[in-house]
Every structure is written in C-alpha cells, then in structure tokens.
Short mmCIF file of C-alpha atoms in Angstrom, two decimals:
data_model
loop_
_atom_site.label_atom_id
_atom_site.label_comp_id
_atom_site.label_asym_id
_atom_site.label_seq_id
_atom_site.Cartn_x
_atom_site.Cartn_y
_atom_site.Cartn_z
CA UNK Y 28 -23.38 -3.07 36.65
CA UNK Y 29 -25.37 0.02 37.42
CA UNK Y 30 -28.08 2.07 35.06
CA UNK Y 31 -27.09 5.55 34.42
CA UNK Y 32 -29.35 8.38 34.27
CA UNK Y 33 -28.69 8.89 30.26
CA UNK Y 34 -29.55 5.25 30.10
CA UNK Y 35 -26.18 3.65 29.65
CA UNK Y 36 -24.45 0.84 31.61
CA UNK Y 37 -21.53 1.72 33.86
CA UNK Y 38 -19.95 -1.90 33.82
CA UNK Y 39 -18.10 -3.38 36.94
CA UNK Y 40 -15.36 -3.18 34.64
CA UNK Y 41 -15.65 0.70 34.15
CA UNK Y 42 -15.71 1.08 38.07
CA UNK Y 43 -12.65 -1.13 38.40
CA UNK Y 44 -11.17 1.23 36.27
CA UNK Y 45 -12.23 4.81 38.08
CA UNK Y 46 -11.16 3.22 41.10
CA UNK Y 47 -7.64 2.76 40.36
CA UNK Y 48 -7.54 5.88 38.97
CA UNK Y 49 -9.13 7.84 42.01
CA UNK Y 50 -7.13 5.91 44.24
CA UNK Y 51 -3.80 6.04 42.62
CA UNK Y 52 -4.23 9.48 40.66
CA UNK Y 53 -1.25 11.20 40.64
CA UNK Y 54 0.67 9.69 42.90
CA UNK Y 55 1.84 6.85 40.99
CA UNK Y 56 1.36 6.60 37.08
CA UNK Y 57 -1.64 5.26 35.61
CA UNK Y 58 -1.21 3.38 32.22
CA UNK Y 59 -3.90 1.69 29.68
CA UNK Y 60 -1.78 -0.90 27.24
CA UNK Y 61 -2.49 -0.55 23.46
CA UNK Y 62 -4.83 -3.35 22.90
CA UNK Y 63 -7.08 -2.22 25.96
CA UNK Y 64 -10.40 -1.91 23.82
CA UNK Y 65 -11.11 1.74 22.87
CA UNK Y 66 -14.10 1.75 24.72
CA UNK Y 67 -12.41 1.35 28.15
CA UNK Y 68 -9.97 3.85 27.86
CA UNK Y 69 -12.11 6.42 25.29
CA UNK Y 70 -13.86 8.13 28.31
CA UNK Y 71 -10.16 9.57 29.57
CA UNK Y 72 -9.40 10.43 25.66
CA UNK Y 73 -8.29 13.86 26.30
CA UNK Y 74 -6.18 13.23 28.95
CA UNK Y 75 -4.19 10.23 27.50
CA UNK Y 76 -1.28 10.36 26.08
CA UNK Y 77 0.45 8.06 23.74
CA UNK Y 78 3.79 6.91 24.65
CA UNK Y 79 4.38 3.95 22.66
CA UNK Y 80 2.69 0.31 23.45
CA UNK Y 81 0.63 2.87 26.49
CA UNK Y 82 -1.02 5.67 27.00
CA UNK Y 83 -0.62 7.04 30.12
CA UNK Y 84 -3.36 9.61 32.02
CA UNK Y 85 -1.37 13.12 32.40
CA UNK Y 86 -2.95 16.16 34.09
CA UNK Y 87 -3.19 18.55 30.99
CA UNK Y 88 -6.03 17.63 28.25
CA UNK Y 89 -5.57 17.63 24.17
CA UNK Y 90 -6.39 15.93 21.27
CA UNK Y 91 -3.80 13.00 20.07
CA UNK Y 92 -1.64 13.64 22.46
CA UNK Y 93 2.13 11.88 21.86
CA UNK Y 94 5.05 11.93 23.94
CA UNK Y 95 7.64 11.87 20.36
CA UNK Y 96 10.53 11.23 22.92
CA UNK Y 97 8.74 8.69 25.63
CA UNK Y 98 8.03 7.05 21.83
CA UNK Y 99 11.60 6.50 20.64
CA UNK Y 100 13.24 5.84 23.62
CA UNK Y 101 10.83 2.85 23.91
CA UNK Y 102 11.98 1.66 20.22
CA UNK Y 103 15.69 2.69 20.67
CA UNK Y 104 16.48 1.61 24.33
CA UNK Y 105 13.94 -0.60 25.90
CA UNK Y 106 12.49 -2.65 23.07
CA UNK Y 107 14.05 -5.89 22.83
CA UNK Y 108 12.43 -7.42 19.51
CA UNK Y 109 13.06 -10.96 20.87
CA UNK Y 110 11.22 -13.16 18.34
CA UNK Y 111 9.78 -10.04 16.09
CA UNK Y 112 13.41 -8.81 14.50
CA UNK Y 113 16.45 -9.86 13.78
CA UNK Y 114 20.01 -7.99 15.66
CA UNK Y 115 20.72 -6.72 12.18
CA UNK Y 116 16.53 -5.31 12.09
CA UNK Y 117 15.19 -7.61 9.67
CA UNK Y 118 12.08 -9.71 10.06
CA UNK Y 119 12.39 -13.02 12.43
CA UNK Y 120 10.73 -15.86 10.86
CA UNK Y 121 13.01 -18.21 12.77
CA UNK Y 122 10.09 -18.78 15.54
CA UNK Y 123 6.41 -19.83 14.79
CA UNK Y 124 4.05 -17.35 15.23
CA UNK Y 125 0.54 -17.69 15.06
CA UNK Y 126 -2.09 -15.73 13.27
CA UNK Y 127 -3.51 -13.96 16.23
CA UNK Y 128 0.19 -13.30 17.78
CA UNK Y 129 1.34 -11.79 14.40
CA UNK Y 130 -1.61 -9.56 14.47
CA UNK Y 131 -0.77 -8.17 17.78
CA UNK Y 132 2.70 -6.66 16.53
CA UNK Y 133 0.15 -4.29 14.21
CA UNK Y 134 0.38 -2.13 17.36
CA UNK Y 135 3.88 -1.86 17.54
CA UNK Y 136 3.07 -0.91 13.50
CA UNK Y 137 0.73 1.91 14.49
CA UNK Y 138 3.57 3.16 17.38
CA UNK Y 139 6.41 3.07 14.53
CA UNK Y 140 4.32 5.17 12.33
CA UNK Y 141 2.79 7.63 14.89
CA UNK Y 142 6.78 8.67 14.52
CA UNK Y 143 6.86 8.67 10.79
CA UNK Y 144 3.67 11.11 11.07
CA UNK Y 145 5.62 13.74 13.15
CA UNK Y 146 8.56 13.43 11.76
CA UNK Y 147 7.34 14.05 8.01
CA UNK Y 148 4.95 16.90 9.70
CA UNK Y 149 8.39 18.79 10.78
CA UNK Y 150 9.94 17.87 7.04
CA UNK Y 151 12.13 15.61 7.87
CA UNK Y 152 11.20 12.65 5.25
CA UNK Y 153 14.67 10.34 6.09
CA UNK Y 154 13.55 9.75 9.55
CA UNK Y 155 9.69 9.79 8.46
CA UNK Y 156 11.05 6.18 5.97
CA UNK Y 157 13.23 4.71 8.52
CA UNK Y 158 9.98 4.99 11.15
CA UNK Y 159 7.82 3.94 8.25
CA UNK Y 160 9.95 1.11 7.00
CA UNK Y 161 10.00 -0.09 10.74
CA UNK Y 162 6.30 0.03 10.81
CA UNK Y 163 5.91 -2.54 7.76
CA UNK Y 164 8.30 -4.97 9.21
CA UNK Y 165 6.06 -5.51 12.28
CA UNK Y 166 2.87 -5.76 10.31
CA UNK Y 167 3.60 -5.26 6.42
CA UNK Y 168 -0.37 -5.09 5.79
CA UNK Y 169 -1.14 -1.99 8.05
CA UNK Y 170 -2.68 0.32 5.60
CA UNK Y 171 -1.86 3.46 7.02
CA UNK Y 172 1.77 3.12 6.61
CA UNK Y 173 1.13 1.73 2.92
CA UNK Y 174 -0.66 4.85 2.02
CA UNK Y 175 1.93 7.21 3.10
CA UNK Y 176 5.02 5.69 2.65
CA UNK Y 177 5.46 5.86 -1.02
CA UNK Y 178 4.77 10.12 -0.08
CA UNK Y 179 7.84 10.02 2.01
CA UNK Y 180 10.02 8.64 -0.36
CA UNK Y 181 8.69 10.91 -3.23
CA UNK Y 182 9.53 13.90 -1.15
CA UNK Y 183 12.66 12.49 -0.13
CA UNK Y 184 13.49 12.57 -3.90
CA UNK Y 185 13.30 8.82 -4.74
CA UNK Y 186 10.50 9.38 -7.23
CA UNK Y 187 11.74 6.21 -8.57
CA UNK Y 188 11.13 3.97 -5.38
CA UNK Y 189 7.93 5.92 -4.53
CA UNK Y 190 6.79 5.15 -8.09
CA UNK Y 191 7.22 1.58 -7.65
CA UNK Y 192 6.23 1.24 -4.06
CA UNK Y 193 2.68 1.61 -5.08
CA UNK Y 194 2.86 -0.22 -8.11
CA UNK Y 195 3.73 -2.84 -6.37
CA UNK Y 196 0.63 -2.42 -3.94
CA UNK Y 197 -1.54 -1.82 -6.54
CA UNK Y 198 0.09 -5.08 -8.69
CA UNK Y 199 -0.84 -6.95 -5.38
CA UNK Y 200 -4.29 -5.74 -4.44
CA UNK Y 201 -5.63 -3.47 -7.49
CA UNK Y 202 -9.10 -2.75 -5.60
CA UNK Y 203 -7.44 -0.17 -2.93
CA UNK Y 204 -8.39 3.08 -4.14
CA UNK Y 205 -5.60 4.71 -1.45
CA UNK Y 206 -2.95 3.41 -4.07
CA UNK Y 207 -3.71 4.56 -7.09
CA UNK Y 208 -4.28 7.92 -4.79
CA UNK Y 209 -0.72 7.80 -3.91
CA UNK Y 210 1.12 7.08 -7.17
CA UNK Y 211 -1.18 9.63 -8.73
CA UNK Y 212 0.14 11.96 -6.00
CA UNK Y 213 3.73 10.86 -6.47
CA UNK Y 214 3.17 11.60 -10.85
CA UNK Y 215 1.75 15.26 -9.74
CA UNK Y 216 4.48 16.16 -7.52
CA UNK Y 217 7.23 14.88 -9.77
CA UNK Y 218 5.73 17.24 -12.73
CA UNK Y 219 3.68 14.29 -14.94
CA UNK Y 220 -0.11 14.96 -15.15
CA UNK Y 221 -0.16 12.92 -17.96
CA UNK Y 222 1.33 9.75 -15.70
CA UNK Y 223 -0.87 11.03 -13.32
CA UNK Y 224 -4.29 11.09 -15.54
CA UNK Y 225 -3.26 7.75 -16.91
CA UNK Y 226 -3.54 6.17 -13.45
CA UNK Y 227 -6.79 8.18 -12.52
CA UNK Y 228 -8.44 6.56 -15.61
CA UNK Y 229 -7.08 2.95 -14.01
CA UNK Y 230 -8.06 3.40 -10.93
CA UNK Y 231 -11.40 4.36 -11.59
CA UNK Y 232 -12.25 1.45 -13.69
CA UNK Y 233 -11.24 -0.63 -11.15
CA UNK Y 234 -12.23 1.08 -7.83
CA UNK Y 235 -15.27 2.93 -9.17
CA UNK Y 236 -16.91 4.06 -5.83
CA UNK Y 237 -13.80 6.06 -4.90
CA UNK Y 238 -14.80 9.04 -4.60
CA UNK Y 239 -11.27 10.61 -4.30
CA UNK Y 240 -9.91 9.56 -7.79
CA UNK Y 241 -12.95 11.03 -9.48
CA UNK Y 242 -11.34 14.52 -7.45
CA UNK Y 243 -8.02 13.81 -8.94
CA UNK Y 244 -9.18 13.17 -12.44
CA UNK Y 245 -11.32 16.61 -12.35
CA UNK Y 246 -8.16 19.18 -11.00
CA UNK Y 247 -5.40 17.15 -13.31
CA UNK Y 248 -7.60 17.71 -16.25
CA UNK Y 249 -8.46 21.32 -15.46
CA UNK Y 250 -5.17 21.56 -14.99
CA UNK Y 251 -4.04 20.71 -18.54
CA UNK Y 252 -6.59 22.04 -20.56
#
C-alpha cells in the first residue's frame, strides 16, 4: 500500500484496479459487478454506468447513470433465473438456499426496481408494478421497493390494492414510519384526509421520532380546517 499526500491509503487493491483500467481503457470494456464494495468502484462514480448486475466505465460523466435498455434486455433475454424463479415467474423454493445466498438476489431487487423508478418517472405505472413486483420476488424485504410500490398501484387506480399493500406492511412490522407515509399518501391522493389523518395519528404513536408523519399531520390538518 502506499501513503498519499492527503493522508489516505491507496491499497494494492486500488492499484490493481487503475491498472486494468489504464491498460485496457477503451479498448475492451471495463465492468465492476454489483456486490464490488462501494468503496472500490466509488472513485469512478461519475463515469459508471448501471446496466443491470454491472456497471460499466463509459467515456461521458453523470450522476446515476442507467442504461434503461442494457437493463431489460439483461432481465428479458439473458437472465436465466435457474434456482431464483419459476418458468411461469414465481418464486423457486424447490432448491435450498442459504441465508447469505438469498441475500445476494437483493441486487437483482435493486436492478428490478432501478426500472420501476424510470418507468413511473415517464408515467407509466403498469410497467413501474410489473418491475416492482419482480423486485419483491427476488428479495421481498428490500425496503425501497416496499415504500413505493403501494404509490404505483394507487396511481395506477387500484386504490384498493395500494390501500392494503401497506396495511399489510404496517400489520407486519408497525415500527416503519415509510408505511404509514405511504398509505397516508395513497388516502390523500384518493380524496380522504380524514383516512389520511387517522393514520398520521397511528403512526405517530407508534413511530414517534418520524419526523415525516409529524409533516403530514400539520398540511392534512391545515388542509381541513
């Protein structure tokens, strides 16, 4: 390892690194996998781009860069599933799985909803579920899809389902402020402050430190009177 002038350590394994780059840069692709710790790859941030289970260095810089179509081609055409899902897409239980290999499929989770995200930010909620409902079946306890999910279906008009969705989160864990945050959502885009307040007053008794829900409580009640 060698001591850098700001006082850090460039580690053997950092120099591995900018030497495959230097010597391969550009003239065949360079990749970093998706459980590569952050800190290896986090130095090339703006020039990575996400492309499913990699991110691959490109010549142009950003911020969260994605490559939507790289993305879904990897889920539609090159993905097998073997072991993870079913031919008909459900979950395969059929083959034990340990705890540490079932929490490596959370990154095929994070992929799956990287999709939902862009496809809700164009407005298109139907493919934002099926990309959302995907993500859950890899790793049904990754929170980010769990606190948008029920959104997508609300705006896909399924109040209903969206209603229920995060009942039945909150039913299960009733100490995640994030779901009380999204059924209260859900109540004030369907037209019932009233629903909405109801849950505000629930979830602050029982996640008091969230800061959000005190928010909530404040506009729905300026809001009716």
């Amino acid at each position: 390892p060698m001591r850098m002038k700001n006082g850090g350590i460039f580690w053997r394994r950092d120099q591995a690194v900018r030497k495959i780059i230097t010597e391969s840069i550009w003239q065949r692709p360079v990749y970093f996998a998706v459980t590569v710790p952050s800190e290896i790859w986090d130095p090339y941030r703006k020039h990575l781009e996400m492309q499913g289970m990699v991110r691959r260095l490109v010549d142009y810089r950003g911020d969260h860069l994605m490559d939507e179509y790289a993305m879904i081609r990897g889920f539609r055409d090159f993905f097998k599933y073997r072991g993870v899902l079913t031919g008909e897409g459900k979950v395969d239980n059929s083959i034990y799985k340990t705890e540490d290999t079932r929490s490596m499929f959370v990154n095929y989770s994070v992929a799956a909803f990287q999709i939902a995200q862009i496809k809700a930010s164009e407005g298109n909620y139907e493919d934002a579920i099926e990309w959302g409902e995907l993500s859950l079946k890899f790793n049904e306890t990754f929170e980010w899809t769990r606190k948008y999910l029920g959104l997508y279906y609300n705006r896909s008009g399924q109040t209903g389902k969206a209603i229920e969705f995060y009942k039945g989160l909150i039913e299960e864990n009733p100490y995640v402020g994030a779901y009380y945050a999204g059924l209260i959502t859900v109540y004030e885009e369907s037209g019932q402050p009233l629903a909405a307040l109801e849950v505000v007053d629930r979830g602050i008794s029982n996640v008091p430190d969230e800061r959000d829900l005190y928010v909530y409580g404040f506009q729905i009640s300026t809001g009716l009177g």
